[in-house]
GROMACS .gro file of N, CA and C in nm:
model
  210
    1MET      N    1   0.084  -0.119   0.000
    1MET     CA    2   0.000   0.000   0.000
    1MET      C    3   0.088   0.124   0.000
    2ILE      N    4   0.045   0.221  -0.075
    2ILE     CA    5   0.112   0.351  -0.081
    2ILE      C    6   0.050   0.441   0.025
    3TRP      N    7   0.130   0.493   0.120
    3TRP     CA    8   0.079   0.583   0.224
    3TRP      C    9   0.131   0.724   0.199
    4ILE      N   10   0.043   0.821   0.214
    4ILE     CA   11   0.078   0.962   0.200
    4ILE      C   12   0.049   1.031   0.332
    5ASP      N   13   0.152   1.083   0.398
    5ASP     CA   14   0.133   1.160   0.521
    5ASP      C   15   0.086   1.301   0.484
    6THR      N   16  -0.001   1.357   0.568
    6THR     CA   17  -0.058   1.489   0.539
    6THR      C   18  -0.046   1.580   0.660
    7PRO      N   19   0.077   1.620   0.696
    7PRO     CA   20   0.094   1.706   0.814
    7PRO      C   21   0.029   1.843   0.797
    8GLU      N   22   0.005   1.886   0.673
    8GLU     CA   23  -0.056   2.017   0.648
    8GLU      C   24  -0.208   2.014   0.666
    9SER      N   25  -0.267   1.894   0.674
    9SER     CA   26  -0.412   1.883   0.683
    9SER      C   27  -0.459   1.901   0.828
   10SER      N   28  -0.569   1.970   0.845
   10SER     CA   29  -0.626   1.988   0.978
   10SER      C   30  -0.713   1.871   1.019
   11ASN      N   31  -0.745   1.781   0.925
   11ASN     CA   32  -0.839   1.674   0.951
   11ASN      C   33  -0.783   1.534   0.926
   12ILE      N   34  -0.694   1.520   0.828
   12ILE     CA   35  -0.644   1.389   0.786
   12ILE      C   36  -0.497   1.372   0.828
   13VAL      N   37  -0.467   1.258   0.892
   13VAL     CA   38  -0.329   1.226   0.930
   13VAL      C   39  -0.253   1.172   0.810
   14ARG      N   40  -0.316   1.075   0.741
   14ARG     CA   41  -0.255   1.013   0.625
   14ARG      C   42  -0.363   0.938   0.548
   15PHE      N   43  -0.329   0.905   0.425
   15PHE     CA   44  -0.419   0.822   0.346
   15PHE      C   45  -0.335   0.728   0.261
   16GLY      N   46  -0.394   0.614   0.229
   16GLY     CA   47  -0.322   0.514   0.152
   16GLY      C   48  -0.411   0.450   0.048
   17TYR      N   49  -0.348   0.387  -0.050
   17TYR     CA   50  -0.424   0.327  -0.158
   17TYR      C   51  -0.365   0.192  -0.195
   18GLU      N   52  -0.453   0.095  -0.213
   18GLU     CA   53  -0.413  -0.038  -0.259
   18GLU      C   54  -0.471  -0.057  -0.398
   19GLU      N   55  -0.385  -0.054  -0.497
   19GLU     CA   56  -0.428  -0.059  -0.637
   19GLU      C   57  -0.502  -0.188  -0.671
   20ASN      N   58  -0.456  -0.301  -0.620
   20ASN     CA   59  -0.516  -0.431  -0.655
   20ASN      C   60  -0.661  -0.441  -0.610
   21THR      N   61  -0.693  -0.385  -0.494
   21THR     CA   62  -0.829  -0.395  -0.440
   21THR      C   63  -0.909  -0.267  -0.459
   22GLN      N   64  -0.844  -0.162  -0.505
   22GLN     CA   65  -0.905  -0.029  -0.524
   22GLN      C   66  -0.967   0.023  -0.393
   23ILE      N   67  -0.891   0.006  -0.284
   23ILE     CA   68  -0.936   0.056  -0.154
   23ILE      C   69  -0.851   0.175  -0.113
   24LEU      N   70  -0.918   0.285  -0.083
   24LEU     CA   71  -0.855   0.405  -0.029
   24LEU      C   72  -0.878   0.403   0.122
   25THR      N   73  -0.771   0.409   0.199
   25THR     CA   74  -0.781   0.411   0.344
   25THR      C   75  -0.741   0.550   0.393
   26VAL      N   76  -0.825   0.607   0.479
   26VAL     CA   77  -0.801   0.741   0.531
   26VAL      C   78  -0.799   0.736   0.683
   27ALA      N   79  -0.691   0.788   0.743
   27ALA     CA   80  -0.677   0.798   0.888
   27ALA      C   81  -0.697   0.944   0.927
   28PHE      N   82  -0.792   0.967   1.018
   28PHE     CA   83  -0.827   1.102   1.060
   28PHE      C   84  -0.761   1.137   1.193
   29LYS      N   85  -0.740   1.265   1.215
   29LYS     CA   86  -0.679   1.313   1.339
   29LYS      C   87  -0.768   1.282   1.460
   30SER      N   88  -0.897   1.263   1.437
   30SER     CA   89  -0.989   1.229   1.545
   30SER      C   90  -0.970   1.085   1.593
   31GLY      N   91  -0.890   1.008   1.518
   31GLY     CA   92  -0.862   0.870   1.557
   31GLY      C   93  -0.933   0.767   1.472
   32GLY      N   94  -1.031   0.808   1.393
   32GLY     CA   95  -1.103   0.714   1.307
   32GLY      C   96  -1.023   0.679   1.184
   33GLU      N   97  -1.048   0.560   1.133
   33GLU     CA   98  -0.985   0.516   1.009
   33GLU      C   99  -1.093   0.449   0.924
   34TYR      N  100  -1.100   0.487   0.797
   34TYR     CA  101  -1.205   0.440   0.708
   34TYR      C  102  -1.146   0.387   0.579
   35GLU      N  103  -1.212   0.284   0.524
   35GLU     CA  104  -1.179   0.233   0.393
   35GLU      C  105  -1.292   0.272   0.297
   36TYR      N  106  -1.254   0.323   0.182
   36TYR     CA  107  -1.349   0.359   0.076
   36TYR      C  108  -1.324   0.263  -0.040
   37PHE      N  109  -1.430   0.199  -0.089
   37PHE     CA  110  -1.418   0.090  -0.185
   37PHE      C  111  -1.441   0.135  -0.329
   38ASP      N  112  -1.374   0.065  -0.421
   38ASP     CA  113  -1.388   0.086  -0.565
   38ASP      C  114  -1.341   0.224  -0.611
   39VAL      N  115  -1.241   0.277  -0.543
   39VAL     CA  116  -1.182   0.406  -0.578
   39VAL      C  117  -1.075   0.380  -0.685
   40THR      N  118  -1.085   0.449  -0.796
   40THR     CA  119  -0.989   0.426  -0.904
   40THR      C  120  -0.853   0.489  -0.873
   41GLN      N  121  -0.753   0.441  -0.942
   41GLN     CA  122  -0.617   0.496  -0.929
   41GLN      C  123  -0.618   0.645  -0.964
   42GLY      N  124  -0.698   0.682  -1.064
   42GLY     CA  125  -0.706   0.822  -1.105
   42GLY      C  126  -0.759   0.912  -0.995
   43VAL      N  127  -0.859   0.866  -0.923
   43VAL     CA  128  -0.915   0.945  -0.812
   43VAL      C  129  -0.810   0.958  -0.701
   44PHE      N  130  -0.738   0.850  -0.672
   44PHE     CA  131  -0.631   0.856  -0.572
   44PHE      C  132  -0.525   0.958  -0.614
   45GLU      N  133  -0.488   0.959  -0.741
   45GLU     CA  134  -0.388   1.054  -0.789
   45GLU      C  135  -0.439   1.197  -0.781
   46GLN      N  136  -0.569   1.217  -0.806
   46GLN     CA  137  -0.628   1.350  -0.792
   46GLN      C  138  -0.623   1.395  -0.646
   47MET      N  139  -0.648   1.302  -0.553
   47MET     CA  140  -0.642   1.337  -0.411
   47MET      C  141  -0.499   1.374  -0.372
   48GLN      N  142  -0.402   1.301  -0.423
   48GLN     CA  143  -0.261   1.332  -0.397
   48GLN      C  144  -0.228   1.474  -0.442
   49ALA      N  145  -0.281   1.513  -0.557
   49ALA     CA  146  -0.248   1.643  -0.616
   49ALA      C  147  -0.331   1.758  -0.559
   50ALA      N  148  -0.438   1.726  -0.488
   50ALA     CA  149  -0.528   1.831  -0.438
   50ALA      C  150  -0.459   1.920  -0.335
   51ALA      N  151  -0.487   2.049  -0.343
   51ALA     CA  152  -0.430   2.144  -0.246
   51ALA      C  153  -0.482   2.115  -0.105
   52SER      N  154  -0.610   2.079  -0.096
   52SER     CA  155  -0.670   2.044   0.033
   52SER      C  156  -0.723   1.901   0.025
   53LYS      N  157  -0.655   1.810   0.096
   53LYS     CA  158  -0.695   1.669   0.094
   53LYS      C  159  -0.834   1.651   0.158
   54GLY      N  160  -0.860   1.723   0.266
   54GLY     CA  161  -0.989   1.713   0.334
   54GLY      C  162  -1.103   1.762   0.248
   55GLN      N  163  -1.081   1.870   0.178
   55GLN     CA  164  -1.184   1.925   0.089
   55GLN      C  165  -1.209   1.830  -0.028
   56PHE      N  166  -1.102   1.773  -0.082
   56PHE     CA  167  -1.117   1.676  -0.191
   56PHE      C  168  -1.197   1.556  -0.142
   57LEU      N  169  -1.164   1.506  -0.024
   57LEU     CA  170  -1.235   1.391   0.032
   57LEU      C  171  -1.383   1.422   0.048
   58ALA      N  172  -1.414   1.537   0.103
   58ALA     CA  173  -1.554   1.575   0.126
   58ALA      C  174  -1.632   1.591  -0.004
   59GLN      N  175  -1.569   1.645  -0.107
   59GLN     CA  176  -1.638   1.673  -0.232
   59GLN      C  177  -1.640   1.557  -0.331
   60ASN      N  178  -1.540   1.469  -0.325
   60ASN     CA  179  -1.525   1.368  -0.430
   60ASN      C  180  -1.528   1.223  -0.383
   61ILE      N  181  -1.515   1.200  -0.253
   61ILE     CA  182  -1.512   1.063  -0.202
   61ILE      C  183  -1.635   1.033  -0.115
   62LYS      N  184  -1.653   1.112  -0.010
   62LYS     CA  185  -1.767   1.090   0.079
   62LYS      C  186  -1.897   1.106   0.003
   63GLY      N  187  -1.986   1.010   0.022
   63GLY     CA  188  -2.114   1.013  -0.046
   63GLY      C  189  -2.112   0.957  -0.187
   64HIS      N  190  -1.992   0.925  -0.237
   64HIS     CA  191  -1.979   0.871  -0.373
   64HIS      C  192  -1.932   0.726  -0.373
   65TYR      N  193  -1.869   0.684  -0.264
   65TYR     CA  194  -1.815   0.548  -0.257
   65TYR      C  195  -1.862   0.479  -0.129
   66ARG      N  196  -1.879   0.346  -0.140
   66ARG     CA  197  -1.910   0.268  -0.019
   66ARG      C  198  -1.791   0.278   0.074
   67TYR      N  199  -1.815   0.267   0.204
   67TYR     CA  200  -1.707   0.279   0.301
   67TYR      C  201  -1.736   0.195   0.424
   68ALA      N  202  -1.633   0.173   0.504
   68ALA     CA  203  -1.647   0.103   0.631
   68ALA      C  204  -1.543   0.158   0.727
   69ARG      N  205  -1.582   0.173   0.852
   69ARG     CA  206  -1.486   0.212   0.954
   69ARG      C  207  -1.406   0.089   0.993
   70ILE      N  208  -1.276   0.105   1.011
   70ILE     CA  209  -1.192  -0.009   1.048
   70ILE      C  210  -1.123   0.016   1.180
   0.00000   0.00000   0.00000
């Protein structure tokens, strides 16, 4: 899994992506960790490039992909 640390984010500690399963994992500063399913490599790359990871997550991931808290 590829992990990206986000020290500049006020909400996200880090996020990771597993290409084979298309699972995006997001660890929040609140302590929660979530998996988002069927996320394409392209969406992961867009999140990497986004100026605000939290804003990208809210606008493009939440409500668009199935998820589970882990």
